[in-house]
Amino acid sequence: MNARGEEKCRRVGLSKRKRNKNLSEKATCSGHGEDSPYFAGWEEYRRNPYDPLHNPSGIIQMGLAENRLSSGVVEEWLSNHPEALMISNRDLLKDLALYQDYHGMPAFRTALANFMGALGRNKVKFEAERIVNTAGTTAANEVLMFCLADPGDVFLVPSPYYPGFDRDLRWRTGVEIVPIHCYSSNNFQITKSAVKSAYKDSQNRNKNVRGILITNPCNPLGTTSSAKTLKMLLDFTQKKKIHLVCDEIYSGSVFSSPQFHSIAEIVTRESSTPDNVHIVYGLSKDLGLPGFRVGAIYSYNNTVVTAARRMSSFCMISSQTQYLLSCMLSDSDFVECYIAENKKRLEERHKLLVSGFAKAGIKHLNGNAGLFCWVNMSHLLTSNDLEGELKLWKSILYETKLNISPGSSFNCMEPGWFRVCFAESNITTMEVALQRLQRFAEKYKAMY
Amino acid sequence: MATCSLHGEDSPYFAGWEEYRNNPYDVKLNPSGVIQMGLAENTLSFGVMEDWLIKHPEATITSEQSLGLFKDLALYQDYHGLSDYRKAMASFMEAMRGNRVKFDPDRIVNAAGSTAANEVLMFCLADPGDVFLVPSPYYPGFDRDLRWRTGVEIEPIHCYSSNNFQITKSAVESAFKRAKDQKKQVKGILITNPCNPLGTISSADTLKMLLAFANKKKIHLVCDEIYSGSVFSSPEFHSIAEIVAQENYSPDNVHIVYSLSKDMGLPGFRVGTIYSYNDTVVMAARRMSSFTMISTKTQHLLSTMLSDPEFVNYYIAENKKRLEERHRLIVSGFEQAGIKQLEGNAGLFCWVNMSHLLPSNDIEGELKLWKGILYKAKLNISPGSSFKCMEPGWFRVCFSEMTISTMKVALERLQRFVKQNKVMTH
């Protein structure tokens, strides 16, 4: 293991004894990020999952941002369109089986581009030629890092942020994340001074900042960035000659105002095409299809499109899946119906959850998007620090049997915030979960 | 990384494909177009699979009963992969090895194709600047797959026609020493068995020699067995798994790569496998497979298909028969053109010696000859230099992705080209 590898492992707290000298530093350090409570809670749920009949005292999963609310709409379309599953046409079957061009099927890219446009109320037209296929957004984000930065370079990421970024952006790429700290005092909005501060902090440590990566709508906040914020970020990145990556994976999960603005809208208003803007998208959240591994990079930079496309050899989308989705997403009636129905169902579920929080005396950040709520349980902390937060998380997990995710795993600077997902279970399970939470909150009141 | 040329696409291997794409042969619409013989794809046995799929709609979730499965598959994003799929893949790999070994499904790690599988293994076994020894000639894609994003370097183990390109112990030691002399850390050896581009298999003795060497030097041995289901004649194929089974202990430095792109002709479905005897590697590779997971829809289709022993046995036998017939046809065509080929028994290609047609016995001469064949004979075959072959004049010619009539046209063109070229060079 070389000196850089040693240093990295020391930083992630791995003792020399435990490291296997014969394997790579990447294989043996904890860059995979799975030692966080975010993943530990999933493990606990897997061991003791709630089931209303077989295991009514099991753990209810509220830590996984999955959208099961609208799968019926997809299933209905499929039962009316068996041809999309391609069984009957031998020629088509052969073409799909052999199709290994990393450009991806043109019909698929066109359908995806149109879908992305529809999500933004067709304010923007996306060009199919700028779409690069990847097997999921996990892969898309990593490929972009490989293309935009070298090992040791920095990307600024507003915190709190999705815990998977620690792995996706850093593990195999060697890129580092410097958080742009956001606070509850202004509802966690990204401010220019916070961006400048993070930029300066990196420069002071002699790090090369290569870009900013935001998630919009934001995970875990469940809010959208305003057009003004996006413009601020675009201006900043252009001034500093760095990249702006916008992960818009929840752009089809905006269920109330304020309106969602894609960075593509801001770009369209500019007089020239900025070659430093890149969008990440995928169907795991909006269409509830994480198992099918469908991600995309949309870049305004031709060199990045070419490089990312070549790199996508390592993470291509199955042609079978491309075909199915090109049929589905080319059906404009389905797309219109799905977007509207999904929005409606998310809004209803969100309302239910928020009312449950109110009954439990728990405040939440006013959200309008995503599959989760960002809630403030700092009043329930035994100590106003990370230790207090983890204690609270454990009580909720082991006593209340709810898997929710502590803010520290999202790199939140203020202890006591938690992300609670609401689109994964059915209404009855959600009501059980809310009752448990209310009982827990009452018990806490009685104790303190 | 985005701007260097480690993606490897500037090689003639890929340039020929481009020429074919610009001017593809079609018997009716473009009879003077380029015939593709540079892509190792297997379309010979596709009909066997098609027949099975038509009879089993549940595999593609088209039957009403299986629509309920759709939601479960759509949501399943566990990087362990569907356990039925891993079991089916393990039993398929066993069947291909005549059930002489058993594979543990829990040692199977999914990846979206063997391109990804090889890269993930490099990320797990080596750090940037480390070296893997790879017998040459080798598959050009390795320059990208093993090196581009990983920073790992390849040191070739040179193999020569004097002993039919077999891997010798002295060649391995020589490559190891060269790397050491450059102060590089050698982390392992990676072989392809059956070999691309040679179309031959490694003997059990060679595999034992490699395993013993790897053990002695405490380095890894990666065996890419992507063509293990494409062995159509003797000698018998031996998987490294068989050699391992004969050892008294489970070596934690052996890893196998597999895929369905070649044996089953399914490159579009992106189905790759890492099989490792090292628990830490299994865990690390599995975590890394988050970046390259196989679509659950595809896992479901394959777990249904590959769990059908009747289909599996029939497919393996029929594929072998069809590859053998096609190989015989192309070899006879070479003979008529006076072209010698390395005696092969596996893979989807022949390794042929055209050095007698070279204008000069060097790489320049080889590239001139390659261009002549591409632009005059309109055949895309791949020059040995793109496989890092040390001897100019060798070419890889693929035979399994065209119809018999197209192959006959190709062979006639080759024979004409050789006649014309002979006249010119003598």
Coordinates of C-alpha atoms in Angstrom, one line a residue, chain A residues 1-2 4 20-28 32 34-35 46 64 66-68 71 74-75 78-79 82 84-88 90-91 93-94 96-102 135 138-139 142-143 146-148 150-151 167-168 171-172 285 288-293 303 307 310-311 313-321 324 328, chain B residues 1-3 7 9-10 21 39 41-43 46-47 50-51 53-54 56-57 60-62 67 70-71 73-79 112 115-116 119-120 122-128 144-145 148-150 185 187 218-220 252-253 265-270 278 280-281 284 287-288 290-298 301:
Chain A
M1 CA 0.0 0.0 0.0
N2 CA 1.4 3.4 -0.9
R4 CA -1.4 8.1 0.0
N20 CA -5.2 -6.7 4.1
K21 CA -1.9 -5.8 2.5
N22 CA -2.6 -7.9 -0.6
L23 CA -5.8 -6.0 -1.5
S24 CA -6.2 -2.4 -2.7
E25 CA -6.7 0.5 -0.4
K26 CA -10.1 1.0 -1.8
A27 CA -11.1 -2.6 -1.0
T28 CA -10.1 -2.3 2.6
H32 CA -17.9 2.5 0.8
E34 CA -21.7 1.6 5.0
D35 CA -20.5 2.2 8.5
R46 CA -33.8 -6.3 7.4
L64 CA -35.5 4.2 2.4
E66 CA -38.5 4.5 -2.4
N67 CA -41.7 5.5 -4.2
R68 CA -44.3 2.7 -4.2
S71 CA -46.5 1.6 -9.2
V74 CA -47.1 1.6 -14.3
E75 CA -48.5 -2.0 -13.8
L78 CA -47.8 -2.8 -18.7
S79 CA -50.8 -5.1 -18.7
P82 CA -47.4 -6.6 -23.3
A84 CA -43.1 -3.7 -24.4
L85 CA -41.8 -6.8 -22.7
M86 CA -40.8 -7.9 -26.2
I87 CA -41.5 -11.6 -26.1
S88 CA -43.2 -12.2 -29.4
R90 CA -37.9 -12.7 -32.6
D91 CA -36.1 -10.1 -34.7
L93 CA -35.3 -10.0 -29.4
K94 CA -32.1 -10.6 -31.4
L96 CA -31.9 -6.2 -28.2
A97 CA -29.7 -9.2 -27.1
L98 CA -26.9 -8.0 -29.3
Y99 CA -27.2 -4.2 -28.8
Q100 CA -24.1 -3.2 -26.8
D101 CA -23.5 0.3 -28.2
Y102 CA -22.7 2.6 -25.4
A135 CA -26.9 1.9 -14.8
T138 CA -25.2 6.1 -8.4
A139 CA -23.1 5.3 -11.5
E142 CA -19.4 8.7 -10.2
V143 CA -18.8 8.9 -13.9
F146 CA -14.2 10.8 -13.0
C147 CA -14.7 13.1 -16.0
L148 CA -14.6 16.4 -14.1
D150 CA -8.8 14.2 -10.5
P151 CA -7.9 12.5 -7.3
R167 CA -19.3 6.8 -1.6
D168 CA -20.5 7.8 -5.0
W171 CA -14.7 6.2 -3.0
R172 CA -13.1 5.1 -6.3
K285 CA -37.4 7.7 -7.6
G288 CA -40.2 3.8 -8.6
L289 CA -37.9 1.6 -10.7
P290 CA -34.6 1.4 -8.7
G291 CA -34.2 -2.3 -9.7
F292 CA -34.0 -1.6 -13.4
R293 CA -30.9 0.6 -13.0
T303 CA -16.1 16.6 -24.4
A307 CA -15.9 10.9 -22.3
R310 CA -17.1 5.9 -23.3
M311 CA -17.0 5.4 -19.5
S313 CA -19.1 1.0 -21.0
F314 CA -18.7 0.1 -17.3
C315 CA -22.3 0.7 -16.4
M316 CA -24.6 0.3 -19.3
I317 CA -28.3 0.0 -19.1
S318 CA -29.7 -3.4 -20.2
S319 CA -31.1 -3.2 -23.7
Q320 CA -34.2 -5.0 -22.5
T321 CA -34.8 -2.3 -20.0
L324 CA -39.4 -1.3 -22.2
M328 CA -43.5 3.4 -21.9
Chain B
M1 CA -9.1 11.1 -17.1
A2 CA -11.7 12.5 -19.4
T3 CA -9.1 13.9 -21.8
H7 CA -10.2 4.8 -23.3
E9 CA -10.5 3.9 -28.9
D10 CA -7.7 5.2 -31.1
R21 CA -20.4 1.2 -39.4
L39 CA -16.5 -8.3 -33.5
E41 CA -20.3 -11.9 -31.1
N42 CA -22.1 -15.2 -31.1
T43 CA -25.3 -15.3 -33.0
F46 CA -29.7 -17.6 -30.7
G47 CA -32.6 -19.5 -32.1
E50 CA -35.6 -17.6 -28.7
D51 CA -37.6 -20.9 -28.8
L53 CA -38.4 -17.6 -24.4
I54 CA -41.5 -18.0 -26.6
H56 CA -41.8 -19.3 -21.3
P57 CA -43.5 -15.9 -21.1
T60 CA -40.3 -11.7 -19.3
I61 CA -43.2 -11.1 -17.0
T62 CA -45.7 -11.1 -19.8
L67 CA -47.2 -9.3 -13.6
F70 CA -43.1 -6.6 -11.7
K71 CA -43.3 -4.4 -8.6
L73 CA -38.4 -6.6 -9.4
A74 CA -38.8 -2.9 -10.0
L75 CA -38.0 -2.1 -6.4
Y76 CA -35.3 -4.7 -5.8
Q77 CA -32.0 -2.7 -5.6
D78 CA -30.0 -4.9 -3.3
Y79 CA -26.5 -5.3 -4.7
A112 CA -23.2 -5.0 -15.7
T115 CA -16.0 -5.1 -18.8
A116 CA -17.3 -3.9 -15.4
E119 CA -12.6 -3.2 -13.7
V120 CA -14.1 -3.8 -10.3
M122 CA -8.7 -4.2 -10.4
F123 CA -10.2 -1.6 -8.1
C124 CA -10.3 -4.3 -5.4
L125 CA -6.9 -5.9 -5.9
A126 CA -4.6 -3.1 -6.9
D127 CA -3.8 0.6 -6.2
P128 CA -2.9 3.2 -8.9
R144 CA -9.2 0.4 -21.0
D145 CA -10.9 -2.0 -18.6
W148 CA -8.3 3.7 -17.5
R149 CA -10.0 4.6 -14.3
T150 CA -8.1 2.4 -11.9
Q185 CA 4.5 -3.4 -7.4
K187 CA -0.4 -7.3 -7.7
K218 CA 1.8 -13.8 -2.9
I219 CA 0.0 -12.1 -5.8
H220 CA -3.5 -12.7 -7.3
D252 CA -7.8 -16.5 -1.3
N253 CA -5.9 -15.1 -4.3
G265 CA -24.8 -14.0 -27.3
L266 CA -26.4 -11.5 -24.8
P267 CA -24.0 -8.6 -24.8
G268 CA -26.9 -6.2 -24.7
F269 CA -28.3 -7.5 -21.4
R270 CA -25.1 -6.6 -19.5
N278 CA -11.6 -14.3 -1.1
T280 CA -13.0 -9.6 1.6
V281 CA -12.9 -9.3 -2.1
A284 CA -15.7 -5.2 -1.4
R287 CA -20.3 -3.0 -2.5
M288 CA -18.6 -1.6 -5.6
S290 CA -23.6 -0.5 -6.7
F291 CA -22.0 1.3 -9.6
T292 CA -22.7 -1.4 -12.1
M293 CA -25.7 -3.5 -11.2
I294 CA -27.6 -5.9 -13.4
S295 CA -31.3 -4.9 -14.1
T296 CA -33.6 -7.1 -12.0
K297 CA -35.8 -7.7 -15.1
T298 CA -32.8 -9.3 -16.7
L301 CA -35.3 -13.6 -17.1

